[in-house]
PDB file of C-alpha atoms and ligand atoms in Angstrom:
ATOM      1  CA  UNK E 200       0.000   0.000   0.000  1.00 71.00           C
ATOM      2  CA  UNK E 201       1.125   3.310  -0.496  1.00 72.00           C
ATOM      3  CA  UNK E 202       2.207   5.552   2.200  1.00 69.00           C
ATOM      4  CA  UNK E 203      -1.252   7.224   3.518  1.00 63.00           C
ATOM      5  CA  UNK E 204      -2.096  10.781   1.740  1.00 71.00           C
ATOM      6  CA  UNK E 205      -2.812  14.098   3.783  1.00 65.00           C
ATOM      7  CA  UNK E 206      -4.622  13.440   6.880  1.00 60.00           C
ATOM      8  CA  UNK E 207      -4.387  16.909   8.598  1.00 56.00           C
ATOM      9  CA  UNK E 208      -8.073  16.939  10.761  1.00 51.00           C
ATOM     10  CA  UNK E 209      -9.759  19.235   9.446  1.00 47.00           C
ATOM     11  CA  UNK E 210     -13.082  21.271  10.616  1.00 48.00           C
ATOM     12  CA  UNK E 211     -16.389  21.379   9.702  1.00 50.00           C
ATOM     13  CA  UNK E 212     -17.591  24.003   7.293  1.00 57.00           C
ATOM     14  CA  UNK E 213     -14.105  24.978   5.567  1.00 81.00           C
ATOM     15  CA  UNK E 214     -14.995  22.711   2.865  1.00 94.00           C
ATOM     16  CA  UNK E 215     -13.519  23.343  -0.719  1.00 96.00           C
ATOM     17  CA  UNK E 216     -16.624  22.374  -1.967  1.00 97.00           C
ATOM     18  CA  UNK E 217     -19.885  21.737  -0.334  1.00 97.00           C
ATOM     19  CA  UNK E 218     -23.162  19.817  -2.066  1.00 98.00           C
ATOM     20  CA  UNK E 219     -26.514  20.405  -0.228  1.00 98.00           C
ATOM     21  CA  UNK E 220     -29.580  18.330  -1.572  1.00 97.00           C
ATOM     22  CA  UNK E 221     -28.187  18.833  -4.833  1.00 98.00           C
ATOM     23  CA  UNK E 222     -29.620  16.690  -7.770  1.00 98.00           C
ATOM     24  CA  UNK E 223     -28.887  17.083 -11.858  1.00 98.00           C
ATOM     25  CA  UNK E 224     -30.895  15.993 -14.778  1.00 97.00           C
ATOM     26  CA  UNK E 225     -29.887  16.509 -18.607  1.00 97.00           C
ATOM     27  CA  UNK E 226     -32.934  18.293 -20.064  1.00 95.00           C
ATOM     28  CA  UNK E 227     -36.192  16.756 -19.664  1.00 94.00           C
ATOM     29  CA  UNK E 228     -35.089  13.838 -18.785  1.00 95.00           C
ATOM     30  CA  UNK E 229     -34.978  11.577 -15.205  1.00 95.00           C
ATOM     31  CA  UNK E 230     -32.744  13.016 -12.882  1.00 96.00           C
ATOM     32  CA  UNK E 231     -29.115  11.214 -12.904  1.00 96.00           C
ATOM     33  CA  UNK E 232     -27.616  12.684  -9.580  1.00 97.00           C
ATOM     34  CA  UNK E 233     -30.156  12.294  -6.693  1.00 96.00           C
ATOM     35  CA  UNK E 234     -30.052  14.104  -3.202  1.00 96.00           C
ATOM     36  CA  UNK E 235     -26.354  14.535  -3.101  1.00 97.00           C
ATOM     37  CA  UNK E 236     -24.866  15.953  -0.219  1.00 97.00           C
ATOM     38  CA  UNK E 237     -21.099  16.248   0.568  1.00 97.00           C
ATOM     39  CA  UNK E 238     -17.701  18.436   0.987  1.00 97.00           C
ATOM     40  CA  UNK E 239     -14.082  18.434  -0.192  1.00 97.00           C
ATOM     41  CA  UNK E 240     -12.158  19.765   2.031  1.00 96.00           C
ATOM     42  CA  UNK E 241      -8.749  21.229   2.112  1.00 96.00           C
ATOM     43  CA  UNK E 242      -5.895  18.881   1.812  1.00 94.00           C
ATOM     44  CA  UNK E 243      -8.215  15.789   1.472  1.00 95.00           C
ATOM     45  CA  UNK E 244      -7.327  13.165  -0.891  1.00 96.00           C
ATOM     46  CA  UNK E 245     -10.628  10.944  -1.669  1.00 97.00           C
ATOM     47  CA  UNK E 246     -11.954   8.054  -4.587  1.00 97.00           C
ATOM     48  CA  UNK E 247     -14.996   8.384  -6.554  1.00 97.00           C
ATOM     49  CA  UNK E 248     -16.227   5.074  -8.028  1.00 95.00           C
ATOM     50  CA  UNK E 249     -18.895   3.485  -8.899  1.00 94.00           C
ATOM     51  CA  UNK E 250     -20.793   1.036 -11.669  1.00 92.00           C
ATOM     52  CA  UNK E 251     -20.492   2.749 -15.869  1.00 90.00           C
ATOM     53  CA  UNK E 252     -23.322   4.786 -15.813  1.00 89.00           C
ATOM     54  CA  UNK E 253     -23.898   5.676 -12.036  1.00 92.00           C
ATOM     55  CA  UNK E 254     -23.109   9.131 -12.622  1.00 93.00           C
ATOM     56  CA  UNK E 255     -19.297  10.013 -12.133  1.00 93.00           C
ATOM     57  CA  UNK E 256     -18.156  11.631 -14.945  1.00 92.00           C
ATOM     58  CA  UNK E 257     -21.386  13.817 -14.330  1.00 95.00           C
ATOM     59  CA  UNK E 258     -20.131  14.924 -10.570  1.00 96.00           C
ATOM     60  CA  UNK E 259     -16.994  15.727 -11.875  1.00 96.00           C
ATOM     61  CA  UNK E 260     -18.869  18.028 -14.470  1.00 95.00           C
ATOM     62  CA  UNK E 261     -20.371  19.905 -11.501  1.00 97.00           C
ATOM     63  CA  UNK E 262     -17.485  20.006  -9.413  1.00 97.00           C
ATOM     64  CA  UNK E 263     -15.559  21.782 -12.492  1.00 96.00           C
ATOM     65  CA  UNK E 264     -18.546  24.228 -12.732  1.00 96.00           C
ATOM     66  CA  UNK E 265     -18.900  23.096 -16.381  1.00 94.00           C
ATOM     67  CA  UNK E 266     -22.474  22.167 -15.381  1.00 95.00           C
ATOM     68  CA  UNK E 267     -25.082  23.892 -13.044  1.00 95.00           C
ATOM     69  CA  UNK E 268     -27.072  21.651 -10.509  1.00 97.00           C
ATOM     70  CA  UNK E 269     -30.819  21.507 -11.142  1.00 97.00           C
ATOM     71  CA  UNK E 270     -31.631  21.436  -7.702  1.00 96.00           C
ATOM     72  CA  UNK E 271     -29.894  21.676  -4.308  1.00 97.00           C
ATOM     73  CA  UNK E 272     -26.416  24.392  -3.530  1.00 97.00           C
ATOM     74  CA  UNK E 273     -23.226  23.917  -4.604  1.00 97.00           C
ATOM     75  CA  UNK E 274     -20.834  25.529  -2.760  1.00 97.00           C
ATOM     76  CA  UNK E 275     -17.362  26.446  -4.059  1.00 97.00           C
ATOM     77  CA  UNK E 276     -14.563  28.015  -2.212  1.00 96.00           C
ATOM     78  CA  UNK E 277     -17.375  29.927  -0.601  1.00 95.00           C
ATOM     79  CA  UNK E 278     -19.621  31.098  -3.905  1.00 96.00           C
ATOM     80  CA  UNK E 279     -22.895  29.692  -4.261  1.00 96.00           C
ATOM     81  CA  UNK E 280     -22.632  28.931  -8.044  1.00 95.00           C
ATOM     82  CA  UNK E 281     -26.330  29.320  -8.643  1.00 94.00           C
ATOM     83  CA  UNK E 282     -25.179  32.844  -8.353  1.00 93.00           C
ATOM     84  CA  UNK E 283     -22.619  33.212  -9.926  1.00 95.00           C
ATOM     85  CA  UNK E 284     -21.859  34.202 -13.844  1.00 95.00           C
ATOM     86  CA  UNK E 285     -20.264  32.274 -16.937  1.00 94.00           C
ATOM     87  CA  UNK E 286     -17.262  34.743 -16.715  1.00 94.00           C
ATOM     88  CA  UNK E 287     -17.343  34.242 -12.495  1.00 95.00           C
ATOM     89  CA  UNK E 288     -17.436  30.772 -12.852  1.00 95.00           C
ATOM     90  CA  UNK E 289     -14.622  30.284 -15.008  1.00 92.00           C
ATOM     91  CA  UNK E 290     -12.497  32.759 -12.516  1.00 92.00           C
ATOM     92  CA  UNK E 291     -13.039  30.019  -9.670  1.00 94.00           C
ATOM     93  CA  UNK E 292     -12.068  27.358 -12.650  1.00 93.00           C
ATOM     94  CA  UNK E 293      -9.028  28.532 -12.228  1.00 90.00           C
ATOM     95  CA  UNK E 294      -8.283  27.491  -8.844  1.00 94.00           C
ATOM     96  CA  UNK E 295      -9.473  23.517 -10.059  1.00 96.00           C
ATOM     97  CA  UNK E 296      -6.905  21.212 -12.301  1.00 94.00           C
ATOM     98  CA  UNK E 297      -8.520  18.772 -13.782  1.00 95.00           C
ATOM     99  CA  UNK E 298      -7.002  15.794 -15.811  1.00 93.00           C
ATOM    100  CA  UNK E 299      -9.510  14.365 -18.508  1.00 90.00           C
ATOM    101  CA  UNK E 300      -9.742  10.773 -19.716  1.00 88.00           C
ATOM    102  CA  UNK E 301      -8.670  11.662 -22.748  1.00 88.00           C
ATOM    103  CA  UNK E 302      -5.644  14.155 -21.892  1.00 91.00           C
ATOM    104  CA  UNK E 303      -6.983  16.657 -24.178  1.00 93.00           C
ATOM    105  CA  UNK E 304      -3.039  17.855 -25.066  1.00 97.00           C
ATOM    106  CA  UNK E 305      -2.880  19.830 -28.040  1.00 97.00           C
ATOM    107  CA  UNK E 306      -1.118  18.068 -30.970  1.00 98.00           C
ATOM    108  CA  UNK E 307       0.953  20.684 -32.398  1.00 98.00           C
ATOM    109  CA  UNK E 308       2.453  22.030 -28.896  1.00 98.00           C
ATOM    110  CA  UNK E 309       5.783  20.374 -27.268  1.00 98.00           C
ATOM    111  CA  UNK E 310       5.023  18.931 -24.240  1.00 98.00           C
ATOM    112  CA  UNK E 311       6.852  21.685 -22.444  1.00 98.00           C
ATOM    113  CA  UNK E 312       4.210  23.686 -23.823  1.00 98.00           C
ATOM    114  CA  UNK E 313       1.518  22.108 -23.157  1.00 98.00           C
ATOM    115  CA  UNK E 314       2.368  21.819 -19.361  1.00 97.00           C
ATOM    116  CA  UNK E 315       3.273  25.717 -19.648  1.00 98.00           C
ATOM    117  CA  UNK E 316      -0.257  27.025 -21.643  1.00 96.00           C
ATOM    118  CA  UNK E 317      -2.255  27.549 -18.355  1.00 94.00           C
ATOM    119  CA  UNK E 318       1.024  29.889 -17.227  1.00 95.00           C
ATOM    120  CA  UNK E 319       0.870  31.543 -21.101  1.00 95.00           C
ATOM    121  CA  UNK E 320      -3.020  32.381 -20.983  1.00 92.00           C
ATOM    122  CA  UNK E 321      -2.568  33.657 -17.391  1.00 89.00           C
ATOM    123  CA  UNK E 322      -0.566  36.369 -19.075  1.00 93.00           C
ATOM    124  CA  UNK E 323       2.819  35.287 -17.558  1.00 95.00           C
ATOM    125  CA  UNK E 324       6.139  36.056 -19.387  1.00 96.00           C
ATOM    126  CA  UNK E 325       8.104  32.373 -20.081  1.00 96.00           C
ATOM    127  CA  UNK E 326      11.145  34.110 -18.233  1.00 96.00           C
ATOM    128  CA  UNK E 327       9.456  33.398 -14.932  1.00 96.00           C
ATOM    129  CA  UNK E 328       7.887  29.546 -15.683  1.00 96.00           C
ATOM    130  CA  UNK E 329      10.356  28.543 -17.378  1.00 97.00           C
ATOM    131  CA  UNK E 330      12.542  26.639 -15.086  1.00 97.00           C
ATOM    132  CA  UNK E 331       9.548  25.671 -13.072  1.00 95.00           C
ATOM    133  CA  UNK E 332       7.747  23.726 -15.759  1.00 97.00           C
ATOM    134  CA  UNK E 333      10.607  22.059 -16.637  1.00 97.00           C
ATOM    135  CA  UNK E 334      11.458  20.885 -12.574  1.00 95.00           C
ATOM    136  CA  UNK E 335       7.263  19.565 -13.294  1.00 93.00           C
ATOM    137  CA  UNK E 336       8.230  17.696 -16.168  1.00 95.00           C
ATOM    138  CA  UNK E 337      11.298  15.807 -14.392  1.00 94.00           C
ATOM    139  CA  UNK E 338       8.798  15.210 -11.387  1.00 88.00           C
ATOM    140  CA  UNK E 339       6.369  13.397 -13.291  1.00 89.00           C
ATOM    141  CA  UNK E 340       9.336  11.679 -15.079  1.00 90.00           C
ATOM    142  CA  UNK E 341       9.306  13.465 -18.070  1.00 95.00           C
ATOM    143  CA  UNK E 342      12.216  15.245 -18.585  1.00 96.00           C
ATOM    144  CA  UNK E 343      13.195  13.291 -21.512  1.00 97.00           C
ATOM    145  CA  UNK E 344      10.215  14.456 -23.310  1.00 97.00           C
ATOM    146  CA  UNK E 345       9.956  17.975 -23.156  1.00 97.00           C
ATOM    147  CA  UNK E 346      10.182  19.025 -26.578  1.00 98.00           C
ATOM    148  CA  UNK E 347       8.207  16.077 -28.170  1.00 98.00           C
ATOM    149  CA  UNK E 348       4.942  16.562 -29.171  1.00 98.00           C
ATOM    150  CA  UNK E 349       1.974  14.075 -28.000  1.00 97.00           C
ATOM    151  CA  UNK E 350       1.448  12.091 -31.206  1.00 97.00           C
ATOM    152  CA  UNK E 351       4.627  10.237 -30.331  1.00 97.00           C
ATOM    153  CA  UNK E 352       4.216  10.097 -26.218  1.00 96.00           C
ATOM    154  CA  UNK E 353       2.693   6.543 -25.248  1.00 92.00           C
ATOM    155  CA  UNK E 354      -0.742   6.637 -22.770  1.00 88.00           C
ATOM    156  CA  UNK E 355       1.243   7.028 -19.779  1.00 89.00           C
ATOM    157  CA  UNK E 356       3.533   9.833 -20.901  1.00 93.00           C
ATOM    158  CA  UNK E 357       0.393  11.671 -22.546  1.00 94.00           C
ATOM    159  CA  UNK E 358      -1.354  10.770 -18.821  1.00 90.00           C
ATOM    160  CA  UNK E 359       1.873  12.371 -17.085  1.00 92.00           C
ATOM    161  CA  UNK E 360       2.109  15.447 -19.212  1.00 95.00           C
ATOM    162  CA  UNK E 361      -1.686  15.777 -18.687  1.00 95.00           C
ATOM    163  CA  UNK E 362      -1.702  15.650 -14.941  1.00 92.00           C
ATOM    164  CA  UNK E 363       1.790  18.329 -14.743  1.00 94.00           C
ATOM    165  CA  UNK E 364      -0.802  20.727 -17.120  1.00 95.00           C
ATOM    166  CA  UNK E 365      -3.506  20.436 -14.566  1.00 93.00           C
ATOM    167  CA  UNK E 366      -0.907  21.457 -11.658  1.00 91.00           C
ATOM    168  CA  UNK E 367       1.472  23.538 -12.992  1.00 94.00           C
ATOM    169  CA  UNK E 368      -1.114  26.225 -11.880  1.00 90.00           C
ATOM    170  CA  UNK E 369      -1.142  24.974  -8.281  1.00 89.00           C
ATOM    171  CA  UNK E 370      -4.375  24.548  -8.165  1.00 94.00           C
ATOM    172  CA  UNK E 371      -6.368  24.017  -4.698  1.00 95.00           C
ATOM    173  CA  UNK E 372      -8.472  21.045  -5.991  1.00 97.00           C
ATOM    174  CA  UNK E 373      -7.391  18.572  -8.589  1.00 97.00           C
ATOM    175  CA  UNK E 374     -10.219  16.516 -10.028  1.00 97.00           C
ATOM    176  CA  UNK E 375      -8.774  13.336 -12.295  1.00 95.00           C
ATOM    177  CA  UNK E 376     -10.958  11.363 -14.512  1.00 93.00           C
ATOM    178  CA  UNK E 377      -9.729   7.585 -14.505  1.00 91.00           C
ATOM    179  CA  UNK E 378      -5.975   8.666 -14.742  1.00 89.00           C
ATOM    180  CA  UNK E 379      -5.069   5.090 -15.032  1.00 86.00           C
ATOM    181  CA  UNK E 380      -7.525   3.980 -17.287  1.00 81.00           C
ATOM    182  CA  UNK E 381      -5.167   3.648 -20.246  1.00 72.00           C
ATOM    183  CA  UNK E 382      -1.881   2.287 -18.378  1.00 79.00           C
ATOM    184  CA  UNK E 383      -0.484  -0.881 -17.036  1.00 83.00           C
ATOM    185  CA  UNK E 384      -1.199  -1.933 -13.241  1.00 86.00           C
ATOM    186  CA  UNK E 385       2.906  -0.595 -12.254  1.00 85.00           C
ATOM    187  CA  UNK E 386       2.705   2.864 -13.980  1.00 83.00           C
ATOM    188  CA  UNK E 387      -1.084   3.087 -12.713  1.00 87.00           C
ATOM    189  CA  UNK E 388       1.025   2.695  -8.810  1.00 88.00           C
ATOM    190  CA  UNK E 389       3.415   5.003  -9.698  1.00 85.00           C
ATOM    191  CA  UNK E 390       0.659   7.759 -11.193  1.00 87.00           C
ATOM    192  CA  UNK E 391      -1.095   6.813  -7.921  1.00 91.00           C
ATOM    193  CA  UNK E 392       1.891   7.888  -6.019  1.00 90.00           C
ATOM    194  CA  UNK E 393       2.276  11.130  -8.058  1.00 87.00           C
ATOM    195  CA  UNK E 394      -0.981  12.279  -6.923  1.00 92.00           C
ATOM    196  CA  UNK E 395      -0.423  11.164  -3.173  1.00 93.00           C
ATOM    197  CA  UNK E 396       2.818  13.502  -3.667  1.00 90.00           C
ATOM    198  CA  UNK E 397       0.599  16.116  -4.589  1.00 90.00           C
ATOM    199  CA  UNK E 398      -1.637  15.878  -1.888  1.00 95.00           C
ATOM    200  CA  UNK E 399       1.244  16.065   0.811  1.00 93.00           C
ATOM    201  CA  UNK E 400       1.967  19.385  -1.038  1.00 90.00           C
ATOM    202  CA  UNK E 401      -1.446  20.775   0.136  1.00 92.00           C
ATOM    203  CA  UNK E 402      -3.809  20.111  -2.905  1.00 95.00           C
ATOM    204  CA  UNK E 403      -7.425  18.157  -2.516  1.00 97.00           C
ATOM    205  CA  UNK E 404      -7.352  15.588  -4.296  1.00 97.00           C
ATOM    206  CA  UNK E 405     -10.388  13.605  -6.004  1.00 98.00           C
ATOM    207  CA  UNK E 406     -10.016  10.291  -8.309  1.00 96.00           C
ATOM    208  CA  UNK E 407     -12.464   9.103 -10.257  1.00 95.00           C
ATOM    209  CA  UNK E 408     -12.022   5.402 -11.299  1.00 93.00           C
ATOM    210  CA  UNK E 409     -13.464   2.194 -12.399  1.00 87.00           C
ATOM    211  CA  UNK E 410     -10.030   0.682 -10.860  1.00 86.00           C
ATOM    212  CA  UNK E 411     -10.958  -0.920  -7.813  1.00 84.00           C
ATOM    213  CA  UNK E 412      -7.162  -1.723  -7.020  1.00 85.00           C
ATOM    214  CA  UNK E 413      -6.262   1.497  -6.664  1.00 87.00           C
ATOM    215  CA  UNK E 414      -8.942   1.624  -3.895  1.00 89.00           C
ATOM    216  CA  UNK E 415      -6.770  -1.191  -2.350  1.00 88.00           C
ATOM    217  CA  UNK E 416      -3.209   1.337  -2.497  1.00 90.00           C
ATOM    218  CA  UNK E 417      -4.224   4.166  -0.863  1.00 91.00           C
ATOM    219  CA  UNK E 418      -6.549   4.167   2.566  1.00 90.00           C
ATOM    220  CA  UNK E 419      -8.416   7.206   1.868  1.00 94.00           C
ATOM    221  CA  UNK E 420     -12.158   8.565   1.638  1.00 95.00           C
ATOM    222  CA  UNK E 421     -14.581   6.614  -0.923  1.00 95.00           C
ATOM    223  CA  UNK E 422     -17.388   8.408  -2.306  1.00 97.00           C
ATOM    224  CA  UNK E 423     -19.680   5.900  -4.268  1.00 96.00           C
ATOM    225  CA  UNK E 424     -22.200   6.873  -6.557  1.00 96.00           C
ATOM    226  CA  UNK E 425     -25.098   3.922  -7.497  1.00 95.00           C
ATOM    227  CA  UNK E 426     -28.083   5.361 -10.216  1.00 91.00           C
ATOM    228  CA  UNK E 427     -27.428   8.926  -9.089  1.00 93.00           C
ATOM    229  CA  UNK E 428     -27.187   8.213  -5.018  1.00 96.00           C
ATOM    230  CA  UNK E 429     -24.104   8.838  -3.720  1.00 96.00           C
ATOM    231  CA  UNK E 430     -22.405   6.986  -0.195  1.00 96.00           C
ATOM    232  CA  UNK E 431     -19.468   8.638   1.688  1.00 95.00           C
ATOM    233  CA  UNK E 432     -16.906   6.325   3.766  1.00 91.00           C
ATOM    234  CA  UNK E 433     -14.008   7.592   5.382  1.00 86.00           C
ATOM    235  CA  UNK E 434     -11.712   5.530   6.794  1.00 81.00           C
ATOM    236  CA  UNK E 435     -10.230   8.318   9.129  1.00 73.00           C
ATOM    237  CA  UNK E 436     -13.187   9.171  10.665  1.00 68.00           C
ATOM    238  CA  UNK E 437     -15.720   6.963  12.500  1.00 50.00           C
ATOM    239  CA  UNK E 438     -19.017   7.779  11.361  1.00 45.00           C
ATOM    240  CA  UNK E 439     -19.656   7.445   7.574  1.00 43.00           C
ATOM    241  CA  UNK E 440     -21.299   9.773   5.396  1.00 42.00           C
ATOM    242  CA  UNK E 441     -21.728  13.875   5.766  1.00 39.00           C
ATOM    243  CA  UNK E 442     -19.072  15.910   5.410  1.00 36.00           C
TER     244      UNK E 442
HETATM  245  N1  LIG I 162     -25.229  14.959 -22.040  1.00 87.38           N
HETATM  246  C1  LIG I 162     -26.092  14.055 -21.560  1.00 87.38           C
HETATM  247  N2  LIG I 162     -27.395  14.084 -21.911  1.00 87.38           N
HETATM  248  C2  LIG I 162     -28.288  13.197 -21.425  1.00 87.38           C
HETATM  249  N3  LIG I 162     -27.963  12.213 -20.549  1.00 87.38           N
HETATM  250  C3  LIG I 162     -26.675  12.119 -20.159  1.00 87.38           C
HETATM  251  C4  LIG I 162     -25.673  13.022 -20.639  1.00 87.38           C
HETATM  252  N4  LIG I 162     -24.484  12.693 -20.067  1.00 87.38           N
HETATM  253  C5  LIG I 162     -24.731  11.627 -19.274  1.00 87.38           C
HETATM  254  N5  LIG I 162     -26.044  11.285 -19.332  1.00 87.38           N
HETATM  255  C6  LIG I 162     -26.687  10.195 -18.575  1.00 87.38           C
HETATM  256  O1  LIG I 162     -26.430  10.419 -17.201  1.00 87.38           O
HETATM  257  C7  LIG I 162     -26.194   9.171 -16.530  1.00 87.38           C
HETATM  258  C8  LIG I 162     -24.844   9.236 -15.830  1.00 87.38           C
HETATM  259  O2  LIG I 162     -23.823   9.327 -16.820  1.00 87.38           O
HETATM  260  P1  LIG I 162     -22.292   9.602 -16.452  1.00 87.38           P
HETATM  261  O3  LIG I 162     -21.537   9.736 -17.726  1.00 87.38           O
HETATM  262  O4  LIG I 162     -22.210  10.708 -15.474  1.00 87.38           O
HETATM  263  O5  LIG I 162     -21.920   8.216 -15.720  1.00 87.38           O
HETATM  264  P2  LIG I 162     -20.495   7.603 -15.355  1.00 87.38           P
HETATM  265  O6  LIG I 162     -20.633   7.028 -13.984  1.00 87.38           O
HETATM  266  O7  LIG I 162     -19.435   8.627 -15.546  1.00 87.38           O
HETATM  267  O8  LIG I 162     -20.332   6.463 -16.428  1.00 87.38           O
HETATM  268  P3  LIG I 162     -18.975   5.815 -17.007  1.00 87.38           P
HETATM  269  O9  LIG I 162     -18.274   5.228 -15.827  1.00 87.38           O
HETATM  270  O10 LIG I 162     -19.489   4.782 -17.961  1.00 87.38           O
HETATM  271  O11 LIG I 162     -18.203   6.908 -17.679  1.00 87.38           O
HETATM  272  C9  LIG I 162     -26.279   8.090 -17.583  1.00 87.38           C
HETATM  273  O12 LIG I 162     -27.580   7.547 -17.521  1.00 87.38           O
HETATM  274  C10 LIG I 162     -26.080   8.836 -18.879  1.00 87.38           C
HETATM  275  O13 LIG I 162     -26.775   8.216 -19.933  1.00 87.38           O
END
């Protein structure tokens, strides 16, 4: 097992991100996230799982604030998003990394920058990243590969370069959508271990997988979505569930 992420206690109500009652449907249709209610807090490192079609990749959707809830409050680093605008929303983005299933790296960028774009549309001169994205690069064990471009990088490179993207920002959160979905069981420890790394640093950390031996690696928080309903169980605390 892997050496146990972040477990600084932490205190109710200074959640990340806090979920009251909150429930999503697509359109017209039945509602696919039922009565969830939950927090992130700082420093937490926590699964989400769950059956193909429970509802996952939809959570992580809200939790990016690239979709509003239908029903309930979603609370993010203190906003109520209900009331908050397209251009506000994206400004709290900011503070979230987020590493898609399908690494979404841009062909025709090196990997050094694709890591550095976040720094580039934040305005920042390449004088002061510079040396920074390339210390990223070695720590996700790519420092071989900083001026290829993806095409040629196998899964778990593209997976790496993806993840240093979504943190070269530092963000507060980090959401990950199956990071080892595409890679064999020892690079799927040692991305597992990249992200516990991360935590220790300070950042939240949430994984959502279909892996259930990852869930074996790391004792941390489970949340568990089945059709819509979510379960919380913490193995530092107790009492399951809540926040
Ligand atoms: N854009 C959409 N429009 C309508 N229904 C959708 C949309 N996206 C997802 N759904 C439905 O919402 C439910 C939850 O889907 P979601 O993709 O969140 O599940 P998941 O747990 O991530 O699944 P998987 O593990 O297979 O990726 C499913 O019934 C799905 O058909």
């Amino acid at each position: 097992m892997i050496a146990r992420p972040n477990r600084r206690p932490q205190m109710k109500g200074d959640a990340l991100v806090r979920f009251e009652n909150v429930g999503l449907r697509y359109g017209l249709g039945p509602e696919v996230l039922k009565d969830l209610s939950f927090g992130i807090e700082p420093h937490s490192f926590q699964f989400l799982t769950g059956p193909s079609g429970a509802g996952k990749t939809s959570l992580l959707k809200l939790l990016f604030l690239s979709l509003r809830a239908t029903r309930g409050i979603v609370t993010v680093f203190d906003h109520d998003t209900s009331r908050l605008s397209k251009d506000e929303l994206s400004v709290l983005r900011r503070r979230i990394g987020i590493v898609f299933q399908d690494f979404r790296l841009l062909d025709h960028l090196t990997t050094y920058e694709n890591v550095a774009l976040p720094l580039r549309v934040l305005g920042k001169e390449e004088a002061s990243y510079r040396s920074e994205v390339i210390d990223l690069l070695e720590w996700v064990g790519l420092g071989e590969r900083i001026d290829a471009y993806p095409p040629i990088l196998s899964g778990g490179e593209k997976q790496r370069a993806a993840i240093a993207r979504a943190v070269i920002v530092r963000p507060e959160m980090l959401l990950a959508d199956e990071p080892t979905g595409n890679v064999d069981p020892p690079l799927a420890k040692r991305l597992l271990r990249l992200f516990v790394e991360l935590n220790r640093t300070g950042t939240a950390v949430l994984i959502a997988t279909h892996d259930l031996s990852l869930l074996d690696q790391v004792e941390a928080r489970q949340l568990v979505i089945r059709e819509g309903s979510l379960t919380v169980t913490d193995p530092h605390h107790a009492e399951a569930g809540g926040w």
